DNA sequence: CCGAGATTGTCGCCGAATTGACAATTGGCC
DNA sequence: GGCCAATTGTCAATTCGGCGACAATCTCGG
């Protein structure tokens, strides 16, 4: 595990060296235990964040009493860019799912970076664009693809975020991400396990055969 | 109807005057008939566009033989920002739905603007951010809200895009936008009509009582 | 003015997913 | 080590929306 997992992130590693350096220099390190809320939905912006270690999840509440995990962020991922660029309220809760070391570029620090490197806004736009492309792909799937396919992609994504072959999610989380009931997810997962693609555990799912998983049939 | 409907667009009108001027100065006017494709899905970026008159729709194809209208753009709306900032392929087809006058800021022109006004990238990021917030809201609804609510919001949005109280969409388009069958949409529309919220026509839907429409129950 | 194609209105049947319920299993904590 | 809460596994009943089909209505172009 490298000292700077940010180097493994496609967005961050594509930045120009001065921009990379500026972000890292202005960032403060902090640690947060499981359950901590980095920021809450509706909060005013407080700058840009990155996960160095552990896991952060962006969750929203589409209806009262319902919780939906929108994104799982592992080491190297940057987040909080939307409110940072447009100044609007946070669209998600960001909660720590596994003990985390975080980088935080506070809003004044970001403003200083921007004053020195105005093109940092272009980078931020590219990051939002990447999120937008993910969102578009997700919407396409949710309308057109059967549950088995969506489940397979969600599983693969969750495992990739954690950087391994294991997704630490409850079946109920998967259900909320995809928008179906837990019972339906359980049935599909059992089918995937019978097919030898995954192995089911308590609060975690191990991916045994990634090829068979994504070749959803 | 003003000479520059762009002034009515919240994004464009919030730009700094120099940025506004730069975009308008570098833009070329063009006209396009119904059915014309401004750009196609997968195309390399060719710059930024805006609707001056008429209507453009962004459509995607989540599955073979399936067509889904993602967004309806009326006078004043700017589009094409995603590929312009990240250089990636177009995520949609942009097709003309009503005879249109368009503004086009070609990629080299945009590069010149950016060289002179680097902060234009911030504006572009804000525009993508607005789209991202819409997408997040949409995803929340599509998972959690009943069809009647999603239909009401989609109708309201379609009418607003056209700048009036009438949405020029086929029921089949609504079905594809929301992700249900045309028959289901028809049933819900009939219910809304009985409730006095809308009036149904051939290829168009008139909104009679916007309050009753959004107070979906 | 009229015909062809497009769009809407409405069946009934069927399959899939939700709901509600409950037992079995697991993991953490005192 | 043992208890409690959380999670998983599974069932039956029921509802909801999809699909195929077809008539009715509308629009547009010749």
Coordinates of C-alpha atoms (C1' of nucleotides) in Angstrom, one line a residue:
Chain A
X1 CA 0.0 0.0 0.0
X2 CA 1.6 3.3 -1.2
X3 CA 2.0 6.3 1.1
X4 CA -0.1 8.3 -1.3
X5 CA -3.0 6.2 -2.7
X6 CA -4.1 9.3 -4.5
X7 CA -1.5 8.4 -7.1
X8 CA -3.6 5.5 -8.1
X9 CA -6.7 7.6 -8.8
X10 CA -7.2 8.2 -12.5
X11 CA -8.5 11.8 -12.0
X12 CA -5.8 12.9 -9.6
X13 CA -2.9 11.2 -11.4
X14 CA -4.0 13.0 -14.6
X15 CA -3.6 16.4 -13.1
X16 CA -0.7 18.6 -14.0
X17 CA 2.1 18.3 -11.4
X18 CA 1.7 21.8 -10.1
X19 CA -2.0 21.2 -9.5
X20 CA -1.3 17.9 -7.8
X21 CA 1.3 19.6 -5.6
X22 CA -0.9 22.5 -4.7
X23 CA -3.7 20.3 -3.5
X24 CA -1.5 18.1 -1.5
X25 CA 0.4 21.0 0.1
X26 CA -2.8 22.7 1.2
X27 CA -4.5 19.6 2.4
X28 CA -4.7 18.7 6.1
X29 CA -4.7 15.2 7.2
X30 CA -7.4 14.0 9.6
X31 CA -8.7 10.7 11.0
X32 CA -12.2 9.6 11.4
X33 CA -13.8 6.5 13.0
X34 CA -16.6 4.4 11.5
X35 CA -19.9 6.2 11.6
X36 CA -18.4 9.7 11.6
X37 CA -20.0 12.2 9.2
X38 CA -17.5 14.1 7.1
X39 CA -20.3 16.3 6.1
X40 CA -24.1 16.2 6.0
X41 CA -26.7 16.6 3.3
X42 CA -27.7 20.2 3.0
X43 CA -24.6 21.5 4.6
X44 CA -22.8 24.5 3.1
X45 CA -19.6 23.6 1.3
X46 CA -16.5 23.2 3.3
X47 CA -14.1 22.3 0.6
X48 CA -12.6 19.2 -1.1
X49 CA -11.9 15.8 0.5
X50 CA -10.0 12.7 -0.4
X51 CA -9.9 9.2 1.1
X52 CA -6.3 8.2 2.0
X53 CA -7.2 5.1 3.9
X54 CA -10.5 3.3 4.8
X55 CA -13.8 3.9 3.1
X56 CA -16.3 6.7 2.9
X57 CA -19.9 6.3 1.5
X58 CA -22.1 9.0 0.0
X59 CA -25.6 8.3 1.0
X60 CA -28.9 10.0 0.3
X61 CA -32.4 9.7 1.6
X62 CA -34.8 9.5 -1.4
X63 CA -37.8 9.1 1.0
X64 CA -38.5 9.3 4.7
X65 CA -37.1 6.2 6.4
X66 CA -35.3 5.1 3.3
X67 CA -31.5 5.2 2.9
X68 CA -29.7 4.8 -0.4
X69 CA -25.9 4.4 -0.8
X70 CA -25.0 6.4 -3.9
X71 CA -21.3 5.8 -4.1
X72 CA -18.6 3.9 -2.2
X73 CA -15.2 5.7 -2.1
X74 CA -12.0 3.9 -1.4
X75 CA -8.3 5.0 -1.1
X76 CA -7.4 7.7 -3.6
X77 CA -10.9 8.9 -4.4
X78 CA -11.6 12.6 -4.1
X79 CA -15.1 13.9 -3.3
X80 CA -17.1 17.0 -2.3
X81 CA -16.3 18.6 -5.7
X82 CA -19.9 19.5 -6.5
X83 CA -20.5 21.9 -3.7
X84 CA -16.9 23.2 -3.9
X85 CA -17.4 24.5 -7.4
X86 CA -21.0 25.8 -7.3
X87 CA -21.2 26.7 -3.6
X88 CA -24.5 24.9 -3.3
X89 CA -25.5 22.6 -0.4
X90 CA -24.1 19.1 -0.1
X91 CA -26.2 16.6 -2.0
X92 CA -25.2 13.7 0.1
X93 CA -24.2 12.6 3.6
X94 CA -20.6 11.5 3.5
X95 CA -20.1 8.9 6.3
X96 CA -17.1 6.9 7.2
X97 CA -17.7 3.2 6.6
X98 CA -14.2 1.9 7.6
X99 CA -11.7 3.7 9.8
X100 CA -10.4 6.5 7.6
X101 CA -7.5 8.8 7.1
X102 CA -8.8 11.8 5.1
X103 CA -7.3 14.7 3.2
X104 CA -9.1 18.0 3.5
X105 CA -8.6 21.1 1.3
X106 CA -10.7 23.7 3.1
X107 CA -12.6 26.3 1.1
X108 CA -10.2 29.2 1.8
X109 CA -7.2 26.9 0.9
X110 CA -8.9 26.0 -2.3
X111 CA -9.6 29.6 -3.1
X112 CA -5.9 30.3 -2.7
X113 CA -5.0 27.5 -5.0
X114 CA -7.5 28.8 -7.5
X115 CA -6.1 32.3 -7.3
X116 CA -2.7 30.9 -8.2
X117 CA -3.8 28.2 -10.6
X118 CA -7.1 29.2 -12.2
X119 CA -7.1 26.1 -14.3
X120 CA -7.8 24.0 -11.2
X121 CA -11.4 24.8 -12.0
X122 CA -11.0 22.9 -15.2
X123 CA -9.8 19.9 -13.3
X124 CA -12.7 20.2 -10.9
X125 CA -15.1 20.3 -13.9
X126 CA -13.5 17.2 -15.3
X127 CA -14.1 15.4 -12.0
X128 CA -17.7 16.4 -11.9
X129 CA -17.9 15.3 -15.5
X130 CA -16.7 11.9 -14.6
X131 CA -19.4 11.7 -11.9
X132 CA -22.0 12.8 -14.5
X133 CA -21.0 10.2 -16.9
X134 CA -21.3 7.5 -14.2
X135 CA -24.7 8.9 -13.3
X136 CA -25.8 8.8 -17.0
X137 CA -24.7 5.2 -17.2
X138 CA -26.5 4.3 -14.0
X139 CA -29.7 5.9 -15.2
X140 CA -29.5 4.0 -18.5
X141 CA -29.1 0.7 -16.7
X142 CA -31.8 1.3 -14.1
X143 CA -34.3 1.8 -16.9
X144 CA -33.2 -0.9 -19.3
X145 CA -31.2 -3.6 -17.6
X146 CA -32.6 -6.5 -15.6
X147 CA -31.8 -6.8 -11.9
X148 CA -29.2 -9.4 -12.4
X149 CA -27.0 -7.2 -14.5
X150 CA -27.4 -4.2 -12.3
X151 CA -26.5 -6.3 -9.3
X152 CA -23.4 -7.6 -11.0
X153 CA -22.2 -4.2 -11.9
X154 CA -22.9 -2.8 -8.5
X155 CA -21.0 -5.6 -6.8
X156 CA -18.0 -5.2 -9.1
X157 CA -18.0 -1.5 -8.4
X158 CA -18.2 -1.9 -4.6
X159 CA -15.3 -4.4 -4.7
X160 CA -13.2 -2.1 -6.9
X161 CA -13.8 0.8 -4.5
X162 CA -12.4 -1.2 -1.7
X163 CA -9.5 -2.1 -3.8
X164 CA -9.9 -5.8 -3.5
X165 CA -12.1 -8.8 -4.4
X166 CA -14.4 -8.3 -1.4
X167 CA -17.3 -5.9 -1.1
X168 CA -18.2 -5.1 2.5
X169 CA -21.8 -4.4 2.0
X170 CA -25.0 -5.7 3.5
X171 CA -27.5 -7.2 1.2
X172 CA -29.9 -4.5 2.3
X173 CA -27.4 -1.8 1.1
X174 CA -27.2 -3.5 -2.3
X175 CA -31.0 -3.4 -2.4
X176 CA -31.1 0.3 -1.6
X177 CA -28.5 1.0 -4.2
X178 CA -30.3 -0.8 -6.9
X179 CA -33.8 0.1 -5.8
X180 CA -35.4 -3.3 -5.2
X181 CA -36.3 -5.2 -2.1
X182 CA -33.8 -7.1 0.0
X183 CA -35.5 -10.4 -0.7
X184 CA -35.1 -10.0 -4.4
X185 CA -31.4 -9.2 -4.0
X186 CA -31.0 -12.3 -1.8
X187 CA -32.5 -14.5 -4.5
X188 CA -30.2 -13.1 -7.1
X189 CA -27.2 -13.3 -4.9
X190 CA -27.9 -17.0 -4.2
X191 CA -28.1 -17.6 -8.0
X192 CA -24.7 -16.0 -8.5
X193 CA -23.3 -18.1 -5.6
X194 CA -24.6 -21.2 -7.2
X195 CA -23.0 -20.2 -10.5
X196 CA -19.7 -19.9 -8.6
X197 CA -19.2 -16.2 -9.3
X198 CA -19.3 -15.1 -5.7
X199 CA -19.2 -16.3 -2.1
X200 CA -21.6 -14.9 0.5
X201 CA -20.6 -13.9 4.0
X202 CA -22.0 -12.0 6.9
X203 CA -21.9 -8.3 5.8
X204 CA -19.5 -9.0 3.0
X205 CA -19.4 -10.7 -0.4
X206 CA -16.4 -12.2 -1.9
X207 CA -15.9 -12.1 -5.7
X208 CA -14.6 -15.5 -6.8
X209 CA -14.9 -15.2 -10.5
X210 CA -15.1 -11.6 -11.8
X211 CA -15.5 -12.7 -15.4
X212 CA -18.5 -14.9 -14.7
X213 CA -20.0 -12.1 -12.6
X214 CA -19.9 -9.4 -15.3
X215 CA -20.9 -11.8 -18.0
X216 CA -24.4 -11.6 -16.5
X217 CA -26.8 -14.0 -18.1
Chain B
X1 CA -39.9 36.9 -26.8
X2 CA -36.5 38.6 -26.3
X3 CA -33.9 38.7 -29.0
X4 CA -31.5 36.9 -26.7
X5 CA -33.4 34.2 -24.9
X6 CA -30.1 33.2 -23.3
X7 CA -30.6 36.1 -20.9
X8 CA -33.5 34.1 -19.4
X9 CA -31.3 31.1 -18.6
X10 CA -30.2 31.0 -15.0
X11 CA -26.8 29.7 -15.8
X12 CA -25.9 32.1 -18.5
X13 CA -27.3 35.2 -16.9
X14 CA -25.2 34.4 -13.8
X15 CA -22.0 34.6 -15.8
X16 CA -19.8 37.6 -15.5
X17 CA -20.4 40.1 -18.3
X18 CA -17.0 39.5 -19.9
X19 CA -17.7 35.8 -20.1
X20 CA -21.1 36.3 -21.5
X21 CA -19.8 38.6 -24.1
X22 CA -17.0 36.3 -25.0
X23 CA -19.3 33.4 -25.6
X24 CA -21.8 35.4 -27.7
X25 CA -19.0 37.0 -29.7
X26 CA -17.4 33.7 -30.6
X27 CA -20.7 31.9 -31.3
X28 CA -22.0 31.3 -34.8
X29 CA -25.7 31.2 -35.5
X30 CA -27.1 28.2 -37.4
X31 CA -30.5 26.9 -38.2
X32 CA -31.7 23.3 -38.1
X33 CA -34.9 21.6 -39.1
X34 CA -36.8 19.0 -37.1
X35 CA -35.0 15.7 -37.0
X36 CA -31.5 17.2 -37.6
X37 CA -28.8 15.8 -35.4
X38 CA -26.7 18.5 -33.8
X39 CA -24.3 15.8 -32.7
X40 CA -24.4 12.1 -32.2
X41 CA -23.7 9.8 -29.3
X42 CA -20.1 8.8 -29.3
X43 CA -18.9 11.7 -31.4
X44 CA -15.8 13.6 -30.4
X45 CA -16.5 17.0 -28.9
X46 CA -17.1 19.9 -31.2
X47 CA -17.8 22.6 -28.7
X48 CA -20.6 24.2 -26.9
X49 CA -24.2 24.8 -28.1
X50 CA -27.2 26.8 -27.1
X51 CA -30.8 26.9 -28.2
X52 CA -32.0 30.3 -29.3
X53 CA -35.3 29.2 -30.7
X54 CA -37.1 25.9 -31.0
X55 CA -36.3 22.8 -29.1
X56 CA -33.5 20.2 -28.8
X57 CA -33.7 16.9 -27.1
X58 CA -30.9 14.8 -25.6
X59 CA -31.7 11.2 -26.2
X60 CA -29.8 8.0 -25.3
X61 CA -30.3 4.4 -26.1
X62 CA -30.1 2.3 -23.0
X63 CA -30.8 -0.9 -24.9
X64 CA -31.0 -2.0 -28.5
X65 CA -34.3 -0.8 -30.0
X66 CA -35.0 1.4 -26.9
X67 CA -34.9 5.2 -27.0
X68 CA -34.9 7.3 -23.9
X69 CA -35.2 11.1 -23.9
X70 CA -32.9 12.3 -21.1
X71 CA -33.5 16.1 -21.4
X72 CA -35.6 18.6 -23.2
X73 CA -33.9 21.9 -23.9
X74 CA -35.8 25.1 -24.8
X75 CA -34.7 28.6 -25.7
X76 CA -31.8 29.9 -23.6
X77 CA -30.5 26.5 -22.6
X78 CA -26.8 25.6 -23.2
X79 CA -25.7 22.1 -23.8
X80 CA -22.7 20.0 -24.9
X81 CA -20.7 21.1 -21.8
X82 CA -19.6 17.7 -20.7
X83 CA -17.6 16.7 -23.7
X84 CA -16.3 20.2 -24.1
X85 CA -14.6 20.2 -20.7
X86 CA -13.4 16.6 -20.6
X87 CA -12.8 15.9 -24.3
X88 CA -14.7 12.6 -24.0
X89 CA -17.3 11.3 -26.5
X90 CA -20.8 12.7 -26.5
X91 CA -23.0 10.9 -24.1
X92 CA -26.2 11.6 -26.0
X93 CA -27.7 12.3 -29.4
X94 CA -28.8 15.9 -29.6
X95 CA -31.7 16.0 -32.0
X96 CA -33.9 19.0 -33.1
X97 CA -37.4 18.5 -31.9
X98 CA -38.8 21.8 -33.1
X99 CA -37.3 24.1 -35.8
X100 CA -34.3 25.6 -34.1
X101 CA -31.9 28.5 -34.2
X102 CA -28.7 27.5 -32.5
X103 CA -25.6 29.1 -31.2
X104 CA -22.4 27.2 -31.7
X105 CA -19.1 27.9 -29.9
X106 CA -16.7 25.6 -31.7
X107 CA -13.9 23.9 -29.9
X108 CA -11.1 26.2 -31.2
X109 CA -13.2 29.3 -30.4
X110 CA -13.8 28.0 -26.9
X111 CA -10.1 27.4 -26.5
X112 CA -9.5 31.0 -27.4
X113 CA -12.0 32.1 -24.8
X114 CA -10.4 29.9 -22.2
X115 CA -6.9 31.3 -23.0
X116 CA -8.2 34.8 -22.4
X117 CA -10.6 34.0 -19.6
X118 CA -9.4 30.8 -17.7
X119 CA -12.2 31.1 -15.2
X120 CA -14.7 30.2 -18.0
X121 CA -13.8 26.6 -16.9
X122 CA -15.3 27.4 -13.6
X123 CA -18.5 28.4 -15.3
X124 CA -18.5 25.2 -17.3
X125 CA -18.0 23.2 -14.1
X126 CA -21.0 25.0 -12.5
X127 CA -23.1 24.1 -15.5
X128 CA -22.1 20.4 -15.3
X129 CA -22.8 20.6 -11.6
X130 CA -26.3 21.8 -12.2
X131 CA -26.8 18.8 -14.5
X132 CA -25.3 16.5 -11.9
X133 CA -27.8 17.8 -9.3
X134 CA -30.7 17.2 -11.6
X135 CA -29.4 13.7 -12.2
X136 CA -29.1 13.0 -8.5
X137 CA -32.6 14.2 -7.9
X138 CA -33.8 12.0 -10.8
X139 CA -32.1 8.9 -9.4
X140 CA -33.6 9.5 -6.0
X141 CA -37.0 9.7 -7.5
X142 CA -36.7 6.8 -9.8
X143 CA -35.8 4.5 -6.8
X144 CA -38.2 5.9 -4.2
X145 CA -41.2 7.7 -5.8
X146 CA -44.3 6.1 -7.2
X147 CA -44.9 6.5 -10.9
X148 CA -47.6 9.2 -10.4
X149 CA -45.1 11.5 -8.8
X150 CA -42.3 10.9 -11.3
X151 CA -44.8 11.5 -14.1
X152 CA -46.0 14.7 -12.6
X153 CA -42.4 16.1 -12.3
X154 CA -41.5 14.9 -15.7
X155 CA -44.5 16.7 -17.2
X156 CA -43.8 19.9 -15.3
X157 CA -40.2 19.8 -16.5
X158 CA -41.1 19.2 -20.1
X159 CA -43.6 22.1 -20.0
X160 CA -41.1 24.4 -18.4
X161 CA -38.5 23.6 -21.0
X162 CA -40.9 24.7 -23.7
X163 CA -41.5 27.9 -21.9
X164 CA -45.2 27.4 -21.6
X165 CA -48.0 25.3 -20.1
X166 CA -47.9 22.7 -22.8
X167 CA -45.6 19.8 -23.2
X168 CA -45.1 18.6 -26.7
X169 CA -44.3 15.0 -26.0
X170 CA -45.8 11.7 -27.0
X171 CA -47.0 9.4 -24.2
X172 CA -44.4 7.0 -25.5
X173 CA -41.7 9.5 -24.8
X174 CA -42.9 10.0 -21.3
X175 CA -42.8 6.3 -20.8
X176 CA -39.2 6.1 -22.0
X177 CA -38.2 9.0 -19.8
X178 CA -39.6 7.4 -16.7
X179 CA -38.9 3.9 -17.6
X180 CA -42.3 2.3 -17.6
X181 CA -44.6 1.1 -20.4
X182 CA -46.7 3.3 -22.5
X183 CA -49.9 1.7 -21.2
X184 CA -49.0 2.5 -17.6
X185 CA -48.3 6.1 -18.5
X186 CA -51.6 6.3 -20.3
X187 CA -53.5 5.1 -17.2
X188 CA -51.7 7.6 -15.0
X189 CA -52.3 10.4 -17.5
X190 CA -56.0 9.6 -17.6
X191 CA -56.1 9.8 -13.8
X192 CA -54.5 13.2 -13.9
X193 CA -56.9 14.4 -16.5
X194 CA -59.9 13.2 -14.5
X195 CA -58.4 15.1 -11.6
X196 CA -58.4 18.3 -13.7
X197 CA -54.7 18.8 -13.6
X198 CA -54.0 18.3 -17.3
X199 CA -55.7 18.0 -20.7
X200 CA -54.6 15.4 -23.2
X201 CA -54.1 16.0 -26.8
X202 CA -52.5 14.3 -29.8
X203 CA -48.8 14.5 -29.2
X204 CA -49.1 17.2 -26.6
X205 CA -50.3 17.6 -23.0
X206 CA -51.6 20.9 -21.7
X207 CA -51.1 21.7 -18.0
X208 CA -54.3 23.1 -16.6
X209 CA -53.5 23.2 -12.9
X210 CA -49.8 23.1 -12.1
X211 CA -50.5 23.1 -8.4
X212 CA -52.7 20.0 -8.6
X213 CA -50.1 18.4 -10.8
X214 CA -47.2 18.7 -8.5
X215 CA -49.3 17.9 -5.4
X216 CA -49.2 14.4 -6.6
X217 CA -51.3 12.1 -4.4
Chain C
dC1 C1' -60.7 15.5 -49.5
dC2 C1' -59.0 11.3 -48.5
dG3 C1' -55.9 7.6 -47.3
dA4 C1' -51.9 6.0 -44.7
dG5 C1' -49.2 6.1 -40.9
dA6 C1' -48.8 7.6 -36.2
dT7 C1' -50.7 8.0 -31.7
dT8 C1' -53.9 7.2 -28.2
dG9 C1' -57.3 4.4 -25.3
dT10 C1' -58.3 0.0 -23.2
dC11 C1' -58.7 -4.8 -22.8
dG12 C1' -57.0 -9.4 -20.2
dC13 C1' -53.4 -12.4 -18.9
dC14 C1' -49.1 -13.3 -16.9
dG15 C1' -44.8 -13.0 -14.6
dA16 C1' -42.0 -10.5 -11.5
dA17 C1' -41.3 -8.0 -7.5
dT18 C1' -43.2 -6.3 -3.0
dT19 C1' -44.9 -7.1 1.4
dG20 C1' -45.1 -9.4 5.7
dA21 C1' -43.6 -12.8 8.5
dC22 C1' -40.5 -15.8 10.8
dA23 C1' -36.5 -19.0 11.6
dA24 C1' -31.6 -19.5 11.3
dT25 C1' -27.1 -17.7 11.6
dT26 C1' -23.4 -14.5 12.7
dG27 C1' -20.6 -11.1 15.2
dG28 C1' -19.7 -8.0 18.8
dC29 C1' -19.8 -6.8 23.6
dC30 C1' -20.4 -7.3 28.5
Chain D
dG1 C1' -18.7 -17.9 27.4
dG2 C1' -23.1 -16.2 26.6
dC3 C1' -26.5 -12.9 25.4
dC4 C1' -28.4 -9.5 22.1
dA5 C1' -28.8 -7.2 18.0
dA6 C1' -27.9 -7.4 13.3
dT7 C1' -28.0 -9.9 9.2
dT8 C1' -29.3 -13.6 6.2
dG9 C1' -32.4 -17.2 4.2
dT10 C1' -36.9 -18.5 2.8
dC11 C1' -41.8 -18.8 2.5
dA12 C1' -46.7 -17.6 0.8
dA13 C1' -50.0 -14.1 -0.5
dT14 C1' -50.7 -10.1 -3.1
dT15 C1' -50.1 -6.2 -5.9
dC16 C1' -48.2 -3.9 -9.7
dG17 C1' -46.6 -3.3 -14.1
dG18 C1' -45.3 -5.6 -18.7
dC19 C1' -46.8 -7.4 -22.9
dG20 C1' -49.7 -8.5 -26.8
dA21 C1' -53.6 -7.2 -29.1
dC22 C1' -56.8 -4.3 -31.3
dA23 C1' -60.1 -0.4 -32.1
dA24 C1' -60.5 4.5 -32.2
dT25 C1' -58.7 8.9 -33.2
dC26 C1' -55.7 12.2 -35.1
dT27 C1' -52.3 14.5 -38.4
dC28 C1' -50.1 15.2 -42.5
dG29 C1' -49.2 14.9 -47.3
dG30 C1' -50.6 14.1 -51.9

